[in-house]
């Protein structure tokens, strides 16, 4: 039974990270109907920024907890800046172009950012320091849940709650929902759509960076390519839950995390990524709208 | 002056943005921090200059859109004129063909090898052009079909000692079957979902090849794949290279011919219609599923052929040759060249493969430039290097087809 709980919590941890990244996909898709391929790269950039901040802090000799906070905050700021810049360069000029154009531009951006980090930093795996301290009260549970896992799960839960409240109760959140429903109508009602789209990219990127720093600390190493696989899986999670729906992204992330964790634990660890892709293909075939998604029929 | 300040702002923004990644490099184990301040200067100057270029191109593009709205008839560009006018294009094509034919006798084996891979990418690009350019289905897992072709030859040869000529059609057929197998379930999906599923499919194929050791010999791949036989004669490596070179030339000529005929056929026009508007297309009585499946299967066939030739050329294959990057390169060939445009795809394939080979100094920036050029082409020249000329009927004084 311990093995089961071990897998359960590692799946929950993984799922939380997927959910954090998936939120960025789902929000962007909800508003401009674009699969933001570069989103995984934003997550990777967040992880690298976190690593750099952590490195400087360790040279300066700051305490572990302040290092963690600084790394997360600066990584989130920088990732948001990257997100906004990517939107300005690669997506905004193409807003009225055919659907395929921004998608291809997004793939180009993703390749560009990967190689930018590859050239500016390194092509190898770099070690990431463990930023999460050991908690004394965790002693009795440490067989199946470690401190990093607990922090990831708690932080994710808090971030989700804040985001939900933000979308529901603030003015800009309302503007976002309006834009997602009907961009033209929102524009007519005086919503600054450009501003809303930028805001979406800022929030999505910040969440991805949060995920990036946490997973870096959890896994202990990062490289320039982590964004690709994580991006596809997070997208799978977003589609699984129903793209465009925020609770759906969280649900999808968790389901994907558990699937992977149990499948690798009980079936085979070689095919870990294959399970995720198979799940994606199966969902898209049988329920393209996702678990919590709505089907909208196209009218002529 | 206003532009100057704007560019200054852009430069400052990019200096801020790239500061951690470009300037700082930390080593957690050794606890050292490396500061590379020069990079910041380069980024500043670079983005300052590029922002001027960006604004200039943006203005030009906006003017172009306005001009096109005012004058209704499209003007053909210089290159298009040369390519469509028989007076010019016949000597041009003849000269090119002659050059291609004497190429292996004029240059070294090394050069010939590069040319072979460039021509293989022409075939791959034209194959993907059917799927993406004509039918408008974004396929990000195209390399999977290439892998199917390559592994078909390697495995059939290993187990059953089948020769190159036997496997060539089998490889194409297998790839087409895989295309249909993938196509049946996913073609109901909308454009961007299709992109993700094909990407997933490509990765599944690669991961299976990497992990299923009994079947595909895992990451170490298969070596000692024989080169194609030439009526039972024994060829040296140089001779074999030249022989494969001519094979690839013939292959690409056939591909160009077939794709060109397909484009103007009933099926090709159905693809174009499907790309533009699915609902209208169905209303005109075109079977959507059948047409899409045909695109997928035909596109995959060429990848299968190219895969068999690739395996025969390198005599060694492993899953590392079939990553997503490969799909991205083929896709960017199609996009850069101009979706649906055969001369464009050919030109782009040569540019993409030959430029990095001859600009060795920049070879590490190759993928960076790929990515950047995909974005820039989409933003400033979405129709590609040599835009496709649509067949249209002109009424009025000039009766006939152009």
XYZ file of C-alpha atoms in Angstrom:
702
model
C 0.000 0.000 0.000
C 2.926 2.307 0.687
C 3.987 1.894 -2.907
C 0.531 2.961 -4.022
C 0.624 6.124 -1.896
C 4.116 6.854 -3.101
C 2.899 6.721 -6.701
C -0.231 8.643 -5.771
C 1.717 11.579 -4.368
C 4.342 11.620 -7.075
C 1.494 11.649 -9.596
C -0.154 14.485 -7.706
C 3.107 16.450 -7.748
C 3.614 15.902 -11.437
C -0.012 16.670 -12.111
C 0.259 19.942 -10.196
C 3.148 21.071 -12.370
C 1.279 20.041 -15.531
C -1.725 21.954 -14.271
C 0.353 25.092 -13.686
C 1.650 25.014 -17.248
C -1.682 23.915 -18.704
C -3.364 27.006 -17.256
C -1.244 29.178 -19.544
C -2.281 27.140 -22.580
C -5.903 27.094 -21.693
C -6.140 30.817 -20.947
C -4.358 31.829 -24.139
C -6.430 29.381 -26.157
C -9.599 30.616 -24.553
C -8.870 34.177 -25.577
C -7.114 34.092 -28.947
C -7.687 30.478 -30.030
C -4.016 29.807 -30.503
C -1.931 26.895 -29.273
C 0.930 28.838 -27.809
C 3.724 26.439 -28.697
C 6.270 28.742 -27.089
C 4.620 28.309 -23.700
C 6.774 25.317 -22.787
C 9.802 27.441 -23.564
C 8.569 30.155 -21.207
C 8.444 27.503 -18.503
C 12.005 26.502 -19.357
C 13.139 30.142 -19.290
C 11.509 30.503 -15.880
C 13.436 27.486 -14.624
C 16.716 28.894 -15.964
C 16.087 32.340 -14.470
C 15.334 30.656 -11.159
C 18.576 28.714 -11.404
C 20.566 31.876 -12.081
C 18.970 33.721 -9.162
C 19.558 30.724 -6.897
C 23.194 30.590 -8.001
C 23.767 34.265 -7.190
C 21.991 33.891 -3.862
C 24.129 30.913 -2.918
C 27.269 32.921 -3.686
C 25.926 35.800 -1.593
C 25.106 33.326 1.148
C 21.385 34.032 1.556
C 19.180 31.661 3.524
C 17.299 28.876 1.786
C 13.837 30.304 2.200
C 14.739 33.788 0.934
C 16.531 32.176 -2.004
C 13.384 30.240 -2.829
C 11.174 33.317 -2.665
C 13.589 35.480 -4.657
C 14.059 32.796 -7.319
C 10.328 32.331 -7.744
C 9.497 36.043 -7.837
C 12.252 37.031 -10.270
C 11.594 34.008 -12.480
C 7.899 34.923 -12.617
C 8.683 38.536 -13.528
C 11.090 37.563 -16.268
C 8.860 34.848 -17.667
C 5.993 37.332 -17.875
C 8.262 39.762 -19.713
C 9.187 37.014 -22.166
C 5.566 36.027 -22.588
C 4.502 39.558 -23.422
C 7.415 40.061 -25.813
C 6.684 36.821 -27.630
C 3.080 37.860 -28.012
C 4.068 41.279 -29.368
C 6.551 39.908 -31.891
C 5.094 36.646 -33.071
C 1.333 36.723 -32.472
C 0.027 40.273 -32.499
C 0.960 41.040 -36.118
C -0.848 37.850 -37.123
C -4.087 38.364 -35.300
C -6.167 38.565 -38.460
C -4.126 36.070 -40.467
C -5.319 32.537 -41.365
C -5.263 30.112 -38.447
C -2.188 28.234 -39.580
C 0.050 31.314 -39.616
C 0.260 32.094 -35.889
C 0.640 28.393 -35.170
C 3.684 28.121 -37.410
C 5.031 31.363 -36.019
C 4.610 29.902 -32.528
C 6.577 26.794 -33.496
C 9.301 29.060 -34.879
C 9.349 31.033 -31.650
C 9.637 27.836 -29.654
C 12.638 26.656 -31.696
C 14.179 30.110 -31.429
C 13.870 30.304 -27.658
C 15.239 26.793 -27.175
C 18.316 27.574 -29.188
C 18.691 30.959 -27.567
C 19.064 29.278 -24.189
C 21.208 26.542 -25.711
C 23.666 29.102 -27.093
C 23.596 31.588 -24.223
C 23.740 28.992 -21.459
C 24.588 25.388 -22.154
C 23.433 22.340 -24.033
C 24.052 19.997 -21.116
C 21.921 19.182 -18.118
C 22.788 21.632 -15.352
C 22.300 20.785 -11.677
C 19.585 22.734 -9.888
C 19.959 23.292 -6.132
C 17.284 21.979 -3.807
C 15.550 25.124 -2.606
C 13.030 23.483 -0.325
C 14.033 22.929 3.304
C 13.229 19.776 5.299
C 10.266 20.171 7.593
C 10.316 18.582 11.012
C 6.597 17.826 11.020
C 6.989 15.753 7.846
C 8.888 13.029 9.693
C 6.039 10.448 10.018
C 4.960 10.789 6.361
C 8.320 10.871 4.667
C 7.955 7.354 3.322
C 5.657 8.473 0.583
C 5.739 12.261 0.438
C 8.813 14.464 0.570
C 9.006 18.146 1.468
C 9.407 19.214 -2.176
C 6.276 17.328 -3.138
C 4.305 18.882 -0.309
C 5.466 22.401 -1.226
C 4.627 21.873 -4.904
C 1.142 20.594 -4.119
C 0.409 23.383 -1.629
C 1.831 26.170 -3.796
C -0.118 24.931 -6.798
C -3.335 24.754 -4.821
C -2.820 28.298 -3.555
C -1.981 29.600 -7.034
C -5.121 27.988 -8.476
C -7.316 29.477 -5.792
C -5.854 32.945 -6.259
C -6.250 32.685 -10.001
C -9.865 31.559 -9.754
C -10.689 34.428 -7.414
C -8.822 36.841 -9.679
C -10.753 35.765 -12.757
C -14.028 35.807 -10.902
C -13.911 39.019 -8.896
C -11.530 41.550 -10.406
C -12.348 43.920 -13.215
C -9.601 42.635 -15.478
C -10.750 39.090 -14.786
C -14.195 40.032 -15.940
C -12.712 41.643 -19.049
C -10.840 38.405 -19.724
C -13.981 36.327 -19.530
C -15.757 38.764 -21.791
C -12.946 38.662 -24.348
C -12.903 34.889 -24.257
C -16.624 34.773 -24.971
C -16.648 37.224 -27.821
C -13.726 39.406 -28.677
C -15.538 41.796 -30.977
C -18.359 42.347 -28.556
C -15.912 42.963 -25.708
C -14.154 45.508 -27.887
C -17.460 47.275 -28.513
C -18.159 47.363 -24.801
C -14.957 49.271 -24.180
C -12.640 46.458 -23.157
C -9.081 47.099 -24.192
C -8.544 43.758 -25.883
C -4.796 44.211 -26.468
C -4.377 44.895 -22.805
C -6.415 41.833 -21.853
C -4.400 39.596 -24.156
C -1.130 40.902 -22.715
C -2.477 40.288 -19.228
C -3.364 36.716 -20.165
C 0.161 36.107 -21.369
C 1.575 37.665 -18.184
C -0.496 35.439 -15.888
C 0.060 32.289 -17.928
C 3.802 32.861 -18.150
C 4.132 33.668 -14.451
C 2.376 30.402 -13.551
C 4.602 28.482 -15.951
C 7.705 30.036 -14.361
C 6.436 29.069 -10.924
C 6.108 25.518 -12.182
C 9.551 25.709 -13.755
C 11.361 26.760 -10.588
C 9.510 24.185 -8.476
C 10.168 21.320 -10.865
C 13.821 22.327 -11.186
C 14.222 22.124 -7.454
C 12.279 18.838 -7.340
C 14.130 17.113 -10.177
C 17.551 18.541 -9.350
C 18.533 19.248 -12.954
C 17.296 21.189 -15.964
C 18.333 21.713 -19.559
C 17.174 23.764 -22.521
C 14.919 21.022 -23.842
C 12.660 20.454 -20.821
C 10.081 22.885 -22.173
C 9.252 20.790 -25.221
C 8.016 17.626 -23.521
C 6.514 19.533 -20.598
C 4.733 21.809 -23.043
C 3.184 18.944 -24.988
C 2.118 17.190 -21.823
C 0.642 20.330 -20.359
C -1.214 20.846 -23.587
C -2.472 17.287 -23.305
C -3.678 18.146 -19.821
C -5.424 21.253 -21.107
C -7.142 19.305 -23.881
C -8.023 16.493 -21.488
C -9.869 18.846 -19.205
C -11.431 20.813 -22.037
C -9.389 23.586 -23.524
C -10.451 27.067 -22.498
C -11.716 25.907 -19.114
C -9.616 26.728 -16.045
C -10.882 23.998 -13.688
C -10.579 21.670 -16.654
C -6.866 22.383 -16.955
C -6.321 21.529 -13.309
C -8.369 18.351 -13.546
C -6.605 17.365 -16.753
C -3.214 17.981 -15.216
C -3.984 15.800 -12.240
C -5.423 12.974 -14.334
C -2.391 13.056 -16.594
C -0.023 13.094 -13.632
C -1.700 10.086 -12.035
C -1.908 8.183 -15.311
C 1.785 8.626 -15.903
C 2.743 7.868 -12.358
C 0.683 4.677 -12.061
C 1.506 3.528 -15.560
C 5.229 3.867 -14.984
C 4.914 2.335 -11.522
C 2.856 -0.690 -12.477
C 3.494 -1.210 -16.198
C 6.829 -0.019 -17.537
C 9.023 3.016 -17.073
C 10.420 2.979 -20.618
C 7.200 4.174 -22.153
C 6.425 7.029 -19.785
C 6.000 9.605 -22.542
C 4.125 7.199 -24.778
C 1.325 6.914 -22.210
C 0.803 10.659 -22.224
C 0.658 10.816 -26.012
C -1.643 7.807 -26.259
C -3.958 9.408 -23.722
C -3.946 12.576 -25.822
C -4.761 10.736 -29.032
C -7.522 8.721 -27.372
C -9.154 11.772 -25.836
C -9.086 13.757 -29.006
C -10.691 10.890 -30.855
C -13.447 10.113 -28.395
C -14.089 13.415 -26.713
C -12.465 16.264 -28.624
C -14.080 18.851 -26.370
C -12.477 17.407 -23.237
C -13.996 16.423 -19.920
C -15.288 19.823 -18.870
C -15.289 21.451 -22.314
C -18.246 22.552 -24.322
C -18.756 21.472 -27.880
C -19.472 24.390 -30.108
C -20.773 23.707 -33.547
C -19.620 25.938 -36.341
C -22.314 27.849 -38.068
C -22.112 29.025 -41.613
C 13.451 61.303 -34.040
C 10.382 59.531 -32.769
C 11.635 56.353 -34.343
C 14.997 56.817 -32.687
C 13.467 57.043 -29.208
C 11.253 54.066 -29.948
C 14.239 51.987 -30.982
C 16.108 53.082 -27.875
C 13.200 51.860 -25.774
C 13.170 48.559 -27.633
C 16.914 48.155 -27.128
C 16.613 48.864 -23.408
C 13.723 46.423 -23.088
C 15.656 43.645 -24.770
C 18.726 44.382 -22.672
C 16.572 43.965 -19.576
C 14.880 40.892 -20.990
C 17.986 38.980 -21.998
C 20.054 40.103 -19.016
C 19.926 36.946 -16.860
C 20.189 34.400 -19.655
C 22.765 36.194 -21.797
C 24.974 37.780 -19.149
C 25.024 35.536 -16.110
C 26.158 31.958 -16.043
C 26.188 30.197 -12.714
C 27.678 26.947 -11.591
C 25.815 25.557 -8.625
C 28.354 22.892 -7.773
C 31.433 25.112 -7.869
C 29.492 28.119 -6.565
C 30.865 30.456 -9.186
C 29.122 33.199 -11.162
C 30.386 34.239 -14.542
C 29.462 37.704 -15.821
C 29.577 38.258 -19.557
C 28.872 41.960 -19.903
C 29.877 42.135 -23.570
C 26.782 40.148 -24.508
C 24.601 42.906 -23.111
C 26.243 45.422 -25.457
C 25.704 43.119 -28.438
C 22.043 42.621 -27.552
C 21.561 46.378 -27.147
C 23.118 47.277 -30.490
C 21.490 44.357 -32.258
C 17.975 45.064 -31.067
C 18.418 48.796 -31.719
C 19.264 48.173 -35.373
C 16.724 45.384 -35.788
C 13.901 47.519 -34.455
C 14.507 49.986 -37.304
C 14.406 47.123 -39.790
C 11.270 45.744 -38.138
C 9.463 49.086 -38.382
C 10.554 49.602 -41.979
C 9.271 46.147 -42.985
C 6.057 46.675 -41.054
C 5.363 49.933 -42.886
C 6.141 48.313 -46.202
C 3.805 45.437 -45.431
C 0.968 47.756 -44.438
C 1.474 49.803 -47.602
C 1.470 46.600 -49.641
C -1.846 45.537 -48.135
C -3.368 48.908 -48.943
C -2.029 48.880 -52.497
C -3.398 45.399 -53.062
C -6.811 46.471 -51.857
C -6.811 49.373 -54.294
C -5.760 47.504 -57.435
C -7.696 44.314 -57.796
C -5.598 42.366 -60.253
C -2.542 40.785 -58.685
C 0.846 41.500 -60.134
C 3.165 38.576 -60.547
C 6.548 38.983 -58.969
C 9.715 38.878 -61.064
C 10.488 35.258 -60.219
C 6.927 34.140 -60.852
C 7.026 35.810 -64.256
C 10.189 33.955 -65.201
C 8.728 30.685 -64.005
C 5.399 30.982 -65.755
C 6.570 32.401 -69.109
C 7.659 29.458 -71.325
C 10.067 31.723 -73.213
C 12.182 32.162 -70.105
C 11.506 29.065 -68.084
C 12.453 26.470 -70.692
C 16.131 27.464 -71.023
C 16.250 27.979 -67.263
C 14.948 24.504 -66.483
C 17.166 22.965 -69.142
C 20.245 24.685 -67.711
C 19.377 23.594 -64.190
C 18.817 20.015 -65.302
C 22.151 19.975 -67.114
C 23.914 21.322 -64.048
C 22.279 18.723 -61.839
C 23.259 15.942 -64.242
C 26.951 16.822 -64.480
C 27.216 17.768 -60.798
C 28.750 14.520 -59.418
C 31.450 14.538 -62.132
C 32.489 18.101 -61.341
C 32.541 18.013 -57.551
C 33.874 15.705 -54.849
C 32.035 12.826 -53.194
C 31.534 15.010 -50.143
C 29.734 17.656 -52.193
C 27.677 14.981 -53.898
C 26.612 13.647 -50.519
C 25.427 17.081 -49.441
C 23.543 17.405 -52.701
C 21.889 14.016 -52.086
C 20.571 15.134 -48.729
C 19.376 18.426 -50.218
C 17.491 16.506 -52.911
C 16.040 14.157 -50.293
C 14.698 17.208 -48.507
C 13.214 18.393 -51.798
C 11.281 15.116 -51.960
C 10.269 15.366 -48.309
C 9.314 19.018 -48.675
C 7.170 18.306 -51.725
C 5.532 15.406 -49.926
C 4.673 17.503 -46.924
C 3.599 20.238 -49.303
C 0.722 17.994 -50.373
C -0.491 17.725 -46.796
C 0.243 21.204 -45.471
C 0.411 23.372 -48.555
C -2.379 21.959 -50.668
C -4.767 20.358 -48.202
C -4.009 22.769 -45.350
C -3.624 20.031 -42.724
C -0.809 20.939 -40.362
C 1.158 17.736 -39.864
C 3.913 18.022 -37.254
C 4.737 14.320 -37.200
C 5.724 13.944 -40.816
C 9.091 12.526 -39.857
C 7.307 9.434 -38.499
C 6.529 8.338 -42.072
C 10.137 8.986 -43.017
C 11.133 6.722 -40.133
C 8.648 4.078 -41.298
C 10.296 4.027 -44.718
C 13.827 3.895 -43.346
C 13.063 1.161 -40.803
C 11.072 -0.789 -43.373
C 14.169 -1.103 -45.547
C 16.550 -1.735 -42.649
C 14.392 -4.404 -40.971
C 13.173 -6.173 -44.103
C 16.724 -6.340 -45.274
C 17.990 -7.590 -41.936
C 15.367 -10.310 -41.516
C 14.479 -11.313 -45.059
C 17.415 -9.969 -47.108
C 15.119 -8.054 -49.371
C 16.887 -5.728 -51.786
C 16.540 -1.993 -52.211
C 14.342 -2.175 -55.288
C 11.903 -4.575 -53.655
C 11.607 -2.488 -50.521
C 11.261 0.897 -52.227
C 7.604 0.351 -53.166
C 6.954 -1.570 -49.935
C 8.338 1.337 -47.907
C 6.129 3.810 -49.717
C 3.110 1.556 -49.286
C 3.778 0.988 -45.587
C 4.108 4.718 -45.014
C 0.837 5.287 -46.854
C -0.862 2.653 -44.679
C 0.475 4.369 -41.574
C -0.774 7.660 -42.965
C -4.268 6.229 -43.390
C -4.190 4.527 -39.992
C -3.305 7.826 -38.379
C -5.656 9.718 -40.623
C -8.885 7.796 -39.999
C -9.264 8.716 -36.344
C -7.764 12.186 -36.309
C -8.946 13.854 -39.470
C -12.202 14.842 -37.851
C -10.226 17.192 -35.650
C -9.790 20.876 -36.309
C -6.490 22.308 -37.547
C -4.632 22.941 -34.328
C -5.723 19.733 -32.618
C -4.575 17.846 -35.665
C -1.158 19.502 -35.325
C -0.790 18.322 -31.749
C -1.987 14.775 -32.436
C 0.360 14.340 -35.375
C 3.156 15.673 -33.201
C 2.242 13.130 -30.549
C 2.103 10.386 -33.171
C 5.581 11.306 -34.413
C 6.925 11.140 -30.896
C 5.182 7.820 -30.196
C 6.818 6.252 -33.241
C 10.227 7.564 -32.204
C 9.825 6.459 -28.584
C 8.684 3.004 -29.621
C 11.671 2.667 -31.949
C 13.932 3.761 -29.121
C 12.519 1.445 -26.468
C 11.411 -1.706 -28.260
C 14.814 -3.321 -28.439
C 13.704 -6.690 -29.831
C 12.047 -5.031 -32.781
C 14.169 -2.047 -33.713
C 17.439 -2.607 -31.819
C 16.801 0.446 -29.648
C 18.832 3.645 -29.615
C 21.906 1.964 -31.083
C 20.070 1.595 -34.385
C 20.750 -0.709 -37.305
C 24.017 -0.624 -39.204
C 25.403 -2.304 -42.318
C 22.379 -1.590 -44.438
C 23.386 -2.386 -48.022
C 23.457 0.312 -50.666
C 21.192 -0.220 -53.662
C 22.429 -2.840 -56.086
C 23.266 -2.004 -59.693
C 22.518 -5.088 -61.798
C 24.617 -7.207 -59.491
C 27.793 -5.176 -60.011
C 29.997 -4.386 -57.068
C 30.367 -0.627 -56.645
C 32.965 1.283 -54.686
C 31.787 3.928 -52.211
C 32.332 6.764 -54.722
C 30.502 4.956 -57.485
C 27.689 4.039 -55.145
C 27.367 7.670 -54.088
C 27.092 8.803 -57.671
C 24.595 6.040 -58.347
C 22.459 7.074 -55.373
C 22.782 10.668 -56.485
C 21.193 9.883 -59.834
C 18.557 7.812 -58.100
C 17.636 10.783 -55.929
C 17.634 13.104 -58.935
C 15.214 10.791 -60.754
C 13.180 10.464 -57.575
C 12.872 14.219 -57.184
C 11.999 14.677 -60.860
C 9.248 12.090 -60.493
C 8.060 13.798 -57.323
C 7.975 17.196 -58.999
C 6.098 15.758 -61.954
C 3.561 13.890 -59.825
C 2.945 16.731 -57.406
C 2.562 19.152 -60.280
C 0.017 16.893 -61.982
C -1.763 16.278 -58.693
C -2.039 19.974 -57.991
C -3.976 20.599 -61.161
C -6.049 17.451 -60.961
C -9.575 17.135 -59.660
C -8.182 15.872 -56.367
C -5.719 18.753 -56.098
C -8.432 21.315 -56.612
C -10.537 19.534 -54.023
C -7.640 19.901 -51.585
C -7.368 23.605 -52.262
C -11.085 24.032 -51.786
C -10.933 22.046 -48.564
C -8.127 24.235 -47.323
C -10.094 27.390 -47.959
C -13.466 26.394 -46.561
C -14.484 22.948 -45.383
C -18.178 23.553 -45.133
C -18.512 25.153 -48.537
C -16.415 22.363 -49.936
C -18.682 19.671 -48.539
C -21.673 21.526 -49.850
C -20.157 21.263 -53.317
C -20.218 17.488 -52.981
C -16.625 16.715 -52.085
C -16.132 13.814 -49.708
C -14.149 15.453 -46.949
C -12.824 12.292 -45.329
C -11.739 10.673 -48.557
C -10.011 13.796 -49.792
C -8.167 14.363 -46.544
C -7.129 10.720 -46.311
C -5.818 10.872 -49.853
C -3.702 13.881 -48.901
C -2.348 12.126 -45.842
C -1.612 8.883 -47.657
C 0.000 10.529 -50.676
C 2.097 12.818 -48.509
C 3.231 9.889 -46.385
C 4.145 7.826 -49.452
C 6.837 10.289 -50.484
C 8.233 10.318 -46.966
C 8.352 6.511 -47.116
C 10.276 6.556 -50.411
C 12.654 9.176 -49.052
C 13.140 7.097 -45.904
C 14.136 3.996 -47.892
C 16.645 6.014 -49.903
C 17.935 7.667 -46.751
C 18.591 4.288 -45.126
C 20.344 3.076 -48.245
C 22.436 6.214 -48.465
C 23.676 6.388 -44.884
C 23.801 2.558 -44.413
C 23.032 3.236 -40.756
C 19.895 4.475 -39.044
C 18.841 5.076 -35.469
C 15.875 6.824 -33.855
C 17.910 10.004 -33.297
C 17.543 10.812 -37.005
C 13.787 11.114 -36.647
C 13.199 13.724 -33.972
C 10.672 16.523 -33.942
C 13.399 18.884 -35.151
C 13.459 17.004 -38.430
C 9.724 17.542 -38.832
C 10.223 21.195 -37.997
C 12.928 21.548 -40.646
C 10.715 19.973 -43.311
C 7.808 22.137 -42.235
C 9.893 25.269 -42.371
C 10.999 24.307 -45.885
C 7.354 24.225 -46.939
C 6.496 27.430 -45.116
C 9.535 29.373 -46.253
C 9.144 28.303 -49.842
C 5.521 29.226 -49.970
C 2.751 26.816 -49.152
C 1.573 24.989 -52.208
C 4.323 26.352 -54.437
C 6.582 23.709 -56.010
C 9.464 25.982 -57.113
C 9.312 27.683 -53.730
C 9.651 24.419 -51.833
C 12.566 23.328 -54.019
C 14.364 26.640 -53.538
C 13.747 26.601 -49.795
C 15.000 23.016 -49.466
C 18.261 23.948 -51.150
C 18.603 27.099 -49.073
C 17.889 25.326 -45.796
C 20.226 22.402 -46.391
C 23.025 23.970 -48.411
C 23.397 27.273 -46.562
C 24.234 25.690 -43.183
C 26.663 23.323 -44.939
C 28.583 26.104 -46.625
C 28.342 28.601 -43.795
C 30.076 26.359 -41.314
C 30.924 29.316 -39.081
C 27.238 29.826 -38.417
C 26.300 26.183 -38.133
C 25.594 26.434 -34.413
C 23.154 29.252 -35.103
C 21.344 27.145 -37.667
C 18.346 26.197 -35.567
C 18.192 29.681 -34.043
C 17.938 31.148 -37.535
C 15.394 28.480 -38.537
C 13.144 29.530 -35.707
C 13.599 33.230 -36.319
C 13.011 32.898 -40.043
C 9.812 30.910 -39.470
C 8.466 33.743 -37.340
C 9.658 36.481 -39.688
C 8.326 34.794 -42.806
C 4.936 34.347 -41.159
C 4.858 37.987 -40.056
C 6.192 39.677 -43.172
C 5.801 37.291 -46.060
C 3.159 34.716 -45.189
C 2.972 33.647 -48.834
C 6.622 32.443 -48.807
C 9.680 33.043 -50.993
C 7.993 32.146 -54.274
C 4.247 32.410 -53.718
C 2.033 29.894 -55.387
C 0.262 31.146 -58.496
C -3.367 30.185 -58.324
C -5.034 28.966 -61.481
C -7.864 31.239 -62.318
C -10.175 31.903 -65.162
C -10.223 35.404 -66.570
C -13.310 36.675 -68.287
C -13.459 39.612 -70.677
C -11.129 40.321 -73.565
C -8.585 37.714 -72.546
C -10.503 34.472 -72.807
C -8.628 31.501 -71.494
C -6.725 30.064 -68.658
C -3.780 31.663 -66.999
